[in-house]
Every structure is written in C-alpha cells, then in structure tokens.
C-alpha cells in the first residue's frame, strides 16, 4: 500500500470525533475512516444517543447548560424547529415546556436546557453536512462500527487493530474517546442495583413504578438524570429519592438572563501556589455574586477567560497548577436548571434527601438493598433502600477504553498522578508521530494544565479547532 493510499482514521463516535472530521482536510481521492462502536450515529456518542421509541423517559434527560452556552449554532437550530419540538414534547412528564415557560415568555429560546436527544439530532445533521462536504471534494468517508484496541507505530506506518480483527494502516490518526469508566462498588449490579443509569432504564423503571426509594451514589449530572427518569414515571408526590455524595451538596442551577452577560474575572498572574490563586478565584466568585451575577454568568465567564488565558500564566509551578482544576470543577459545576430546581423543591418538601457520605458497598437483600456508608466523621452507617443506581464518576478502579490503555502502556500519552487526566503535547499531538488525542479527561495540552475540565462540548470543539490550526 502506497503512503498516499493510506486512510486518515478518526477513532470515536461523539462530539470530539465529529469535530476532528470537520477540521479534516484530506486530498481528493483520499479516504477517511471513522471507527467507533456507534460510528453510524457519529456525533451523538453515548451522551446524545437516540432514546428508545415509546419509552416515557426518551426526552427526559436535559443538557447541563443553556442551548447557546452549549453551542450558538444549536440555539439557532432549536429556535428554528421550536414548533416541531413543542409538538414532540406535548403531554410528556416531567413538563419541560412548562418549566421553560419563563424563558419562552421572554423570547429567550436560546436559554432553555433542551432535551439531550435534540442536541444529538443537531449533531447528526452536522455529521451529514461534514461528510457531504468531504464527498463533494472527492474524499471517500467510511463509518465503521468497531472498537480500536491497539496501536503500533513503526517504519510501516500507523497500524490500528480492532476488536473485530481489522488491521488498518493509516496516514494519520485522531483519537477521540470518552472518559474513564464509572467507579464500581461491590454489589452495584444486582436485582436491586444498577452500575449506571444509561442502558439500565427499563429495570430501574420497574422499581420506580413499584414505589421503591431510589438511592443514587453521587450528586452529579447522572444523579439528576435518574431524577428525570423518576419524574417521567411517577407523580412528584409519589417520589422517594436519595442522593449520596461526599460533599453533600447540589450545584446551583444555571439561570440565563437577557441581555446575556459574562462575568469578567480580574485575576493576577505569578502565583507561586495553587492555594493563593484559588483564594483569589473564590474572592472573584464572591464579588461577582455580590454584584448580582448568576452562576451561569460566572461559570461561562470563567470558562471563556481560561480558554484565552492559560493557567500557566497565573500559577507558575506546574505541579501547583495541577491542584487547581479539581476545585474549579467543584465550584463552577454545570447543572440542568430545571432538574436542580426540582431537586431543591423535593428536598424542601421531604420527597428527596441528600446524604453527605461515601459509599463503600451495597448489600442486596430479598426486597431491596443496604448501602454501606462512611460519614464525614469516618463512622460506618447502613442505609436500607429500595434500589441503588451507581452515578459515581471515575475512581481508583476505573479504566479507559482499550486503545487509550494501550497508548498509556506504550507511553504515547501519559496519566497525570495528580489530576488523573491524560497529558498530550502541543496541538493534541501524542508521542507517536501523526497521532493526536483529545478526550473529556485530557488535563494537559502542550505542558499547559487545562483549568476548566473539558466536559463541555464547546470546550472540546475549541481545542480540536486549535489542534487543526496548529497542524
């Protein structure tokens, strides 16, 4: 095979993989392969996958940020299809349209936290447009549903091997996987527990419908998704819901206002320690709140600021800088406005509880489960519940996808022991020539620590665009 006949390969099927396809500039006659387990639905990935037709929860899961915060083009797309979306959502529980009414009444359709499936529809259209542009230039695009498992870079070129036994020799490779697996707990996959919400909705639904208490491990966006699943199946007064998280807190809702505003942080450079910088950030957040800024404006303002101003300019010691993103992620968490507001109301009404503790194990019983907890004082507690859903993030026993694990073993990418994120070179280049890598848990690019974790679609796409400009 001649070098010019080798395809350019993109591994992944979500937003980042599509972003790499959109910046791809092969020569006419060249071939591009997108390889992923859901490649046929490129751009949707797992987060924005199509829900099963006829299920009450199909459109229950919402975006964590307002539409124009996710992507201004998506906000325009949503507004242009508002009549169709209104028809689709009519009569569904929970009443997302009703919750969005204050924004709708002011004409602020751009500010709604739309159901995630609609964003998947938008990304699907972007995929079709990107493929059409490449084909118009004489480029062949293939979407292969398979999983990359290993990589070899030699004089022969970049050789990618897959789960199905394919061996692809590529001219270049962009790797765009998801994050690490969820932290697992003993007993989290039983008759009365599920290791995650996605893919397990049907069996979780049977316990919601029988009136069981639903216990979520974690206080994050996945926990809010479980709440939406509950709301799609039961009236609010019938809910019995518990969220358990080490900090015991529910994030503030991101409330958009017209006219749009972004908080402008005033930060000084040259900090020697993370502690002094974080103290300054905390003071800036407090100042912004005192001046009337909403958390949506604060979070979006800090995100925009750090996209343009690298953290290395503020904290000079790289190891100290690595202490910053974890705190910023906690302080500036995203969160679906509607669902968080509901959660706070349910807590006030006694229909939901938030427990500050760490889960250590789950013991299945004959009619429910017992959750073993460690409270803030280090004492063990036992909580009897109806059904447990693991919504925890990554933890000590989490693993990356097979290709990322293989690249880590070979030293093509490295894992930061402090942030537990992936480190890559300038322009997302890896130590392997011709191979780029970007995922939501990439924590350092070209030696710069990423201040705001890359879980927002906007940020991932911004870094892909920069990688294209660098190339």
PDB file of N, CA, C and O in Angstrom, residues 119-172:
ATOM      1  N   UNK A 119     -30.107  17.682  20.930  1.00  0.00           N
ATOM      2  CA  UNK A 119     -28.727  18.040  20.583  1.00  0.00           C
ATOM      3  C   UNK A 119     -28.104  16.935  19.732  1.00  0.00           C
ATOM      4  O   UNK A 119     -27.334  17.207  18.811  1.00  0.00           O
ATOM      5  N   UNK A 120     -28.440  15.690  20.033  1.00  0.00           N
ATOM      6  CA  UNK A 120     -27.977  14.587  19.199  1.00  0.00           C
ATOM      7  C   UNK A 120     -28.483  14.716  17.775  1.00  0.00           C
ATOM      8  O   UNK A 120     -27.750  14.452  16.813  1.00  0.00           O
ATOM      9  N   UNK A 121     -29.738  15.148  17.602  1.00  0.00           N
ATOM     10  CA  UNK A 121     -30.286  15.352  16.255  1.00  0.00           C
ATOM     11  C   UNK A 121     -29.501  16.439  15.529  1.00  0.00           C
ATOM     12  O   UNK A 121     -29.203  16.323  14.327  1.00  0.00           O
ATOM     13  N   UNK A 122     -29.176  17.493  16.259  1.00  0.00           N
ATOM     14  CA  UNK A 122     -28.390  18.593  15.685  1.00  0.00           C
ATOM     15  C   UNK A 122     -27.009  18.107  15.248  1.00  0.00           C
ATOM     16  O   UNK A 122     -26.540  18.408  14.148  1.00  0.00           O
ATOM     17  N   UNK A 123     -26.348  17.321  16.101  1.00  0.00           N
ATOM     18  CA  UNK A 123     -25.026  16.806  15.761  1.00  0.00           C
ATOM     19  C   UNK A 123     -25.094  15.825  14.595  1.00  0.00           C
ATOM     20  O   UNK A 123     -24.172  15.759  13.765  1.00  0.00           O
ATOM     21  N   UNK A 124     -26.178  15.080  14.501  1.00  0.00           N
ATOM     22  CA  UNK A 124     -26.352  14.167  13.375  1.00  0.00           C
ATOM     23  C   UNK A 124     -26.414  14.951  12.066  1.00  0.00           C
ATOM     24  O   UNK A 124     -25.829  14.536  11.059  1.00  0.00           O
ATOM     25  N   UNK A 125     -27.098  16.080  12.089  1.00  0.00           N
ATOM     26  CA  UNK A 125     -27.157  16.926  10.883  1.00  0.00           C
ATOM     27  C   UNK A 125     -25.784  17.496  10.556  1.00  0.00           C
ATOM     28  O   UNK A 125     -25.402  17.605   9.378  1.00  0.00           O
ATOM     29  N   UNK A 126     -25.017  17.864  11.582  1.00  0.00           N
ATOM     30  CA  UNK A 126     -23.654  18.362  11.340  1.00  0.00           C
ATOM     31  C   UNK A 126     -22.788  17.275  10.710  1.00  0.00           C
ATOM     32  O   UNK A 126     -21.948  17.549   9.849  1.00  0.00           O
ATOM     33  N   UNK A 127     -22.979  16.047  11.184  1.00  0.00           N
ATOM     34  CA  UNK A 127     -22.228  14.917  10.612  1.00  0.00           C
ATOM     35  C   UNK A 127     -22.543  14.766   9.131  1.00  0.00           C
ATOM     36  O   UNK A 127     -21.634  14.619   8.300  1.00  0.00           O
ATOM     37  N   UNK A 128     -23.828  14.782   8.808  1.00  0.00           N
ATOM     38  CA  UNK A 128     -24.233  14.640   7.405  1.00  0.00           C
ATOM     39  C   UNK A 128     -23.636  15.751   6.549  1.00  0.00           C
ATOM     40  O   UNK A 128     -23.175  15.505   5.427  1.00  0.00           O
ATOM     41  N   UNK A 129     -23.621  16.972   7.079  1.00  0.00           N
ATOM     42  CA  UNK A 129     -23.061  18.104   6.327  1.00  0.00           C
ATOM     43  C   UNK A 129     -21.557  17.952   6.138  1.00  0.00           C
ATOM     44  O   UNK A 129     -21.021  18.227   5.055  1.00  0.00           O
ATOM     45  N   UNK A 130     -20.851  17.509   7.198  1.00  0.00           N
ATOM     46  CA  UNK A 130     -19.397  17.335   7.106  1.00  0.00           C
ATOM     47  C   UNK A 130     -19.041  16.262   6.087  1.00  0.00           C
ATOM     48  O   UNK A 130     -18.106  16.428   5.275  1.00  0.00           O
ATOM     49  N   UNK A 131     -19.767  15.160   6.101  1.00  0.00           N
ATOM     50  CA  UNK A 131     -19.498  14.078   5.151  1.00  0.00           C
ATOM     51  C   UNK A 131     -19.804  14.536   3.733  1.00  0.00           C
ATOM     52  O   UNK A 131     -19.050  14.243   2.791  1.00  0.00           O
ATOM     53  N   UNK A 132     -20.895  15.281   3.563  1.00  0.00           N
ATOM     54  CA  UNK A 132     -21.253  15.781   2.232  1.00  0.00           C
ATOM     55  C   UNK A 132     -20.168  16.704   1.680  1.00  0.00           C
ATOM     56  O   UNK A 132     -19.830  16.647   0.480  1.00  0.00           O
ATOM     57  N   UNK A 133     -19.601  17.575   2.549  1.00  0.00           N
ATOM     58  CA  UNK A 133     -18.535  18.479   2.098  1.00  0.00           C
ATOM     59  C   UNK A 133     -17.307  17.690   1.627  1.00  0.00           C
ATOM     60  O   UNK A 133     -16.696  18.016   0.599  1.00  0.00           O
ATOM     61  N   UNK A 134     -16.938  16.666   2.387  1.00  0.00           N
ATOM     62  CA  UNK A 134     -15.775  15.872   2.018  1.00  0.00           C
ATOM     63  C   UNK A 134     -16.026  15.096   0.728  1.00  0.00           C
ATOM     64  O   UNK A 134     -15.158  15.033  -0.156  1.00  0.00           O
ATOM     65  N   UNK A 135     -17.202  14.515   0.593  1.00  0.00           N
ATOM     66  CA  UNK A 135     -17.510  13.757  -0.625  1.00  0.00           C
ATOM     67  C   UNK A 135     -17.543  14.670  -1.851  1.00  0.00           C
ATOM     68  O   UNK A 135     -17.146  14.254  -2.949  1.00  0.00           O
ATOM     69  N   UNK A 136     -18.005  15.916  -1.657  1.00  0.00           N
ATOM     70  CA  UNK A 136     -18.020  16.869  -2.779  1.00  0.00           C
ATOM     71  C   UNK A 136     -16.611  17.184  -3.258  1.00  0.00           C
ATOM     72  O   UNK A 136     -16.415  17.557  -4.415  1.00  0.00           O
ATOM     73  N   UNK A 137     -15.623  17.000  -2.372  1.00  0.00           N
ATOM     74  CA  UNK A 137     -14.223  17.228  -2.739  1.00  0.00           C
ATOM     75  C   UNK A 137     -13.566  15.968  -3.275  1.00  0.00           C
ATOM     76  O   UNK A 137     -12.371  15.952  -3.533  1.00  0.00           O
ATOM     77  N   UNK A 138     -14.347  14.892  -3.398  1.00  0.00           N
ATOM     78  CA  UNK A 138     -13.793  13.643  -3.909  1.00  0.00           C
ATOM     79  C   UNK A 138     -13.145  12.792  -2.847  1.00  0.00           C
ATOM     80  O   UNK A 138     -12.307  11.927  -3.156  1.00  0.00           O
ATOM     81  N   UNK A 139     -13.521  13.008  -1.586  1.00  0.00           N
ATOM     82  CA  UNK A 139     -12.968  12.230  -0.475  1.00  0.00           C
ATOM     83  C   UNK A 139     -13.970  11.145  -0.087  1.00  0.00           C
ATOM     84  O   UNK A 139     -15.161  11.412   0.092  1.00  0.00           O
ATOM     85  N   UNK A 140     -13.484   9.930   0.063  1.00  0.00           N
ATOM     86  CA  UNK A 140     -14.335   8.820   0.490  1.00  0.00           C
ATOM     87  C   UNK A 140     -14.372   8.791   2.021  1.00  0.00           C
ATOM     88  O   UNK A 140     -13.338   8.864   2.677  1.00  0.00           O
ATOM     89  N   UNK A 141     -15.583   8.680   2.597  1.00  0.00           N
ATOM     90  CA  UNK A 141     -15.749   8.639   4.045  1.00  0.00           C
ATOM     91  C   UNK A 141     -16.465   7.346   4.412  1.00  0.00           C
ATOM     92  O   UNK A 141     -17.557   7.065   3.914  1.00  0.00           O
ATOM     93  N   UNK A 142     -15.841   6.552   5.271  1.00  0.00           N
ATOM     94  CA  UNK A 142     -16.438   5.302   5.742  1.00  0.00           C
ATOM     95  C   UNK A 142     -16.657   5.364   7.243  1.00  0.00           C
ATOM     96  O   UNK A 142     -15.770   5.776   7.998  1.00  0.00           O
ATOM     97  N   UNK A 143     -17.832   4.950   7.688  1.00  0.00           N
ATOM     98  CA  UNK A 143     -18.149   4.858   9.107  1.00  0.00           C
ATOM     99  C   UNK A 143     -18.161   3.384   9.495  1.00  0.00           C
ATOM    100  O   UNK A 143     -19.035   2.628   9.059  1.00  0.00           O
ATOM    101  N   UNK A 144     -17.186   2.961  10.273  1.00  0.00           N
ATOM    102  CA  UNK A 144     -17.036   1.551  10.652  1.00  0.00           C
ATOM    103  C   UNK A 144     -17.408   1.361  12.121  1.00  0.00           C
ATOM    104  O   UNK A 144     -16.807   1.969  13.004  1.00  0.00           O
ATOM    105  N   UNK A 145     -18.375   0.494  12.376  1.00  0.00           N
ATOM    106  CA  UNK A 145     -18.775   0.202  13.754  1.00  0.00           C
ATOM    107  C   UNK A 145     -17.906  -0.921  14.292  1.00  0.00           C
ATOM    108  O   UNK A 145     -18.100  -2.096  13.995  1.00  0.00           O
ATOM    109  N   UNK A 146     -16.914  -0.533  15.058  1.00  0.00           N
ATOM    110  CA  UNK A 146     -15.920  -1.458  15.599  1.00  0.00           C
ATOM    111  C   UNK A 146     -15.224  -0.714  16.728  1.00  0.00           C
ATOM    112  O   UNK A 146     -15.434   0.498  16.915  1.00  0.00           O
ATOM    113  N   UNK A 147     -14.392  -1.403  17.486  1.00  0.00           N
ATOM    114  CA  UNK A 147     -13.656  -0.752  18.577  1.00  0.00           C
ATOM    115  C   UNK A 147     -12.162  -0.934  18.384  1.00  0.00           C
ATOM    116  O   UNK A 147     -11.682  -2.060  18.211  1.00  0.00           O
ATOM    117  N   UNK A 148     -11.431   0.177  18.404  1.00  0.00           N
ATOM    118  CA  UNK A 148      -9.976   0.119  18.315  1.00  0.00           C
ATOM    119  C   UNK A 148      -9.425  -0.396  19.639  1.00  0.00           C
ATOM    120  O   UNK A 148      -9.853   0.036  20.712  1.00  0.00           O
ATOM    121  N   UNK A 149      -8.471  -1.324  19.556  1.00  0.00           N
ATOM    122  CA  UNK A 149      -7.935  -1.921  20.788  1.00  0.00           C
ATOM    123  C   UNK A 149      -6.434  -1.722  20.954  1.00  0.00           C
ATOM    124  O   UNK A 149      -5.930  -1.752  22.075  1.00  0.00           O
ATOM    125  N   UNK A 150      -5.699  -1.520  19.854  1.00  0.00           N
ATOM    126  CA  UNK A 150      -4.253  -1.335  20.000  1.00  0.00           C
ATOM    127  C   UNK A 150      -3.691  -0.562  18.820  1.00  0.00           C
ATOM    128  O   UNK A 150      -4.338  -0.429  17.771  1.00  0.00           O
ATOM    129  N   UNK A 151      -2.475  -0.089  19.011  1.00  0.00           N
ATOM    130  CA  UNK A 151      -1.837   0.793  18.037  1.00  0.00           C
ATOM    131  C   UNK A 151      -0.350   0.481  17.973  1.00  0.00           C
ATOM    132  O   UNK A 151       0.295   0.259  19.002  1.00  0.00           O
ATOM    133  N   UNK A 152       0.165   0.455  16.762  1.00  0.00           N
ATOM    134  CA  UNK A 152       1.607   0.267  16.575  1.00  0.00           C
ATOM    135  C   UNK A 152       2.099   1.301  15.577  1.00  0.00           C
ATOM    136  O   UNK A 152       1.525   1.466  14.497  1.00  0.00           O
ATOM    137  N   UNK A 153       3.162   2.001  15.941  1.00  0.00           N
ATOM    138  CA  UNK A 153       3.771   2.980  15.046  1.00  0.00           C
ATOM    139  C   UNK A 153       5.182   2.510  14.742  1.00  0.00           C
ATOM    140  O   UNK A 153       6.005   2.319  15.641  1.00  0.00           O
ATOM    141  N   UNK A 154       5.446   2.294  13.458  1.00  0.00           N
ATOM    142  CA  UNK A 154       6.745   1.769  13.032  1.00  0.00           C
ATOM    143  C   UNK A 154       7.086   2.358  11.667  1.00  0.00           C
ATOM    144  O   UNK A 154       6.386   3.256  11.172  1.00  0.00           O
ATOM    145  N   UNK A 155       8.145   1.842  11.083  1.00  0.00           N
ATOM    146  CA  UNK A 155       8.512   2.278   9.749  1.00  0.00           C
ATOM    147  C   UNK A 155       7.435   1.977   8.729  1.00  0.00           C
ATOM    148  O   UNK A 155       7.330   2.639   7.692  1.00  0.00           O
ATOM    149  N   UNK A 156       6.607   1.003   9.038  1.00  0.00           N
ATOM    150  CA  UNK A 156       5.491   0.642   8.161  1.00  0.00           C
ATOM    151  C   UNK A 156       4.400   1.714   8.180  1.00  0.00           C
ATOM    152  O   UNK A 156       3.644   1.865   7.227  1.00  0.00           O
ATOM    153  N   UNK A 157       4.311   2.441   9.293  1.00  0.00           N
ATOM    154  CA  UNK A 157       3.285   3.465   9.427  1.00  0.00           C
ATOM    155  C   UNK A 157       2.531   3.307  10.721  1.00  0.00           C
ATOM    156  O   UNK A 157       3.007   2.696  11.680  1.00  0.00           O
ATOM    157  N   UNK A 158       1.335   3.852  10.765  1.00  0.00           N
ATOM    158  CA  UNK A 158       0.457   3.780  11.933  1.00  0.00           C
ATOM    159  C   UNK A 158      -0.502   2.615  11.713  1.00  0.00           C
ATOM    160  O   UNK A 158      -1.358   2.672  10.830  1.00  0.00           O
ATOM    161  N   UNK A 159      -0.356   1.570  12.503  1.00  0.00           N
ATOM    162  CA  UNK A 159      -1.197   0.389  12.345  1.00  0.00           C
ATOM    163  C   UNK A 159      -2.167   0.284  13.514  1.00  0.00           C
ATOM    164  O   UNK A 159      -1.759   0.199  14.673  1.00  0.00           O
ATOM    165  N   UNK A 160      -3.438   0.310  13.183  1.00  0.00           N
ATOM    166  CA  UNK A 160      -4.500   0.247  14.178  1.00  0.00           C
ATOM    167  C   UNK A 160      -5.170  -1.118  14.104  1.00  0.00           C
ATOM    168  O   UNK A 160      -5.512  -1.599  13.023  1.00  0.00           O
ATOM    169  N   UNK A 161      -5.339  -1.753  15.255  1.00  0.00           N
ATOM    170  CA  UNK A 161      -6.010  -3.058  15.304  1.00  0.00           C
ATOM    171  C   UNK A 161      -7.317  -2.918  16.081  1.00  0.00           C
ATOM    172  O   UNK A 161      -7.398  -2.164  17.047  1.00  0.00           O
ATOM    173  N   UNK A 162      -8.320  -3.695  15.655  1.00  0.00           N
ATOM    174  CA  UNK A 162      -9.655  -3.541  16.209  1.00  0.00           C
ATOM    175  C   UNK A 162     -10.165  -4.829  16.847  1.00  0.00           C
ATOM    176  O   UNK A 162      -9.620  -5.912  16.629  1.00  0.00           O
ATOM    177  N   UNK A 163     -11.232  -4.680  17.577  1.00  0.00           N
ATOM    178  CA  UNK A 163     -11.855  -5.809  18.259  1.00  0.00           C
ATOM    179  C   UNK A 163     -12.339  -6.864  17.266  1.00  0.00           C
ATOM    180  O   UNK A 163     -12.301  -8.063  17.545  1.00  0.00           O
ATOM    181  N   UNK A 164     -12.792  -6.424  16.092  1.00  0.00           N
ATOM    182  CA  UNK A 164     -13.310  -7.345  15.086  1.00  0.00           C
ATOM    183  C   UNK A 164     -12.216  -7.973  14.237  1.00  0.00           C
ATOM    184  O   UNK A 164     -12.506  -8.707  13.291  1.00  0.00           O
ATOM    185  N   UNK A 165     -10.953  -7.671  14.563  1.00  0.00           N
ATOM    186  CA  UNK A 165      -9.846  -8.282  13.832  1.00  0.00           C
ATOM    187  C   UNK A 165      -9.345  -7.478  12.648  1.00  0.00           C
ATOM    188  O   UNK A 165      -8.493  -7.956  11.888  1.00  0.00           O
ATOM    189  N   UNK A 166      -9.852  -6.255  12.482  1.00  0.00           N
ATOM    190  CA  UNK A 166      -9.350  -5.412  11.394  1.00  0.00           C
ATOM    191  C   UNK A 166      -7.934  -4.929  11.721  1.00  0.00           C
ATOM    192  O   UNK A 166      -7.574  -4.721  12.878  1.00  0.00           O
ATOM    193  N   UNK A 167      -7.142  -4.705  10.685  1.00  0.00           N
ATOM    194  CA  UNK A 167      -5.824  -4.086  10.807  1.00  0.00           C
ATOM    195  C   UNK A 167      -5.743  -2.983   9.769  1.00  0.00           C
ATOM    196  O   UNK A 167      -5.746  -3.255   8.566  1.00  0.00           O
ATOM    197  N   UNK A 168      -5.717  -1.753  10.223  1.00  0.00           N
ATOM    198  CA  UNK A 168      -5.770  -0.590   9.332  1.00  0.00           C
ATOM    199  C   UNK A 168      -4.455   0.171   9.437  1.00  0.00           C
ATOM    200  O   UNK A 168      -4.036   0.565  10.520  1.00  0.00           O
ATOM    201  N   UNK A 169      -3.797   0.355   8.299  1.00  0.00           N
ATOM    202  CA  UNK A 169      -2.579   1.156   8.244  1.00  0.00           C
ATOM    203  C   UNK A 169      -2.983   2.564   7.803  1.00  0.00           C
ATOM    204  O   UNK A 169      -3.508   2.747   6.713  1.00  0.00           O
ATOM    205  N   UNK A 170      -2.769   3.541   8.671  1.00  0.00           N
ATOM    206  CA  UNK A 170      -3.280   4.890   8.457  1.00  0.00           C
ATOM    207  C   UNK A 170      -2.169   5.880   8.138  1.00  0.00           C
ATOM    208  O   UNK A 170      -1.015   5.706   8.552  1.00  0.00           O
ATOM    209  N   UNK A 171      -2.541   6.947   7.440  1.00  0.00           N
ATOM    210  CA  UNK A 171      -1.603   8.047   7.184  1.00  0.00           C
ATOM    211  C   UNK A 171      -1.560   8.991   8.380  1.00  0.00           C
ATOM    212  O   UNK A 171      -0.571   9.684   8.605  1.00  0.00           O
ATOM    213  N   UNK A 172      -2.640   9.058   9.135  1.00  0.00           N
ATOM    214  CA  UNK A 172      -2.730   9.889  10.331  1.00  0.00           C
ATOM    215  C   UNK A 172      -3.870   9.377  11.184  1.00  0.00           C
ATOM    216  O   UNK A 172      -4.782   8.708  10.684  1.00  0.00           O
TER     217      UNK A 172
END
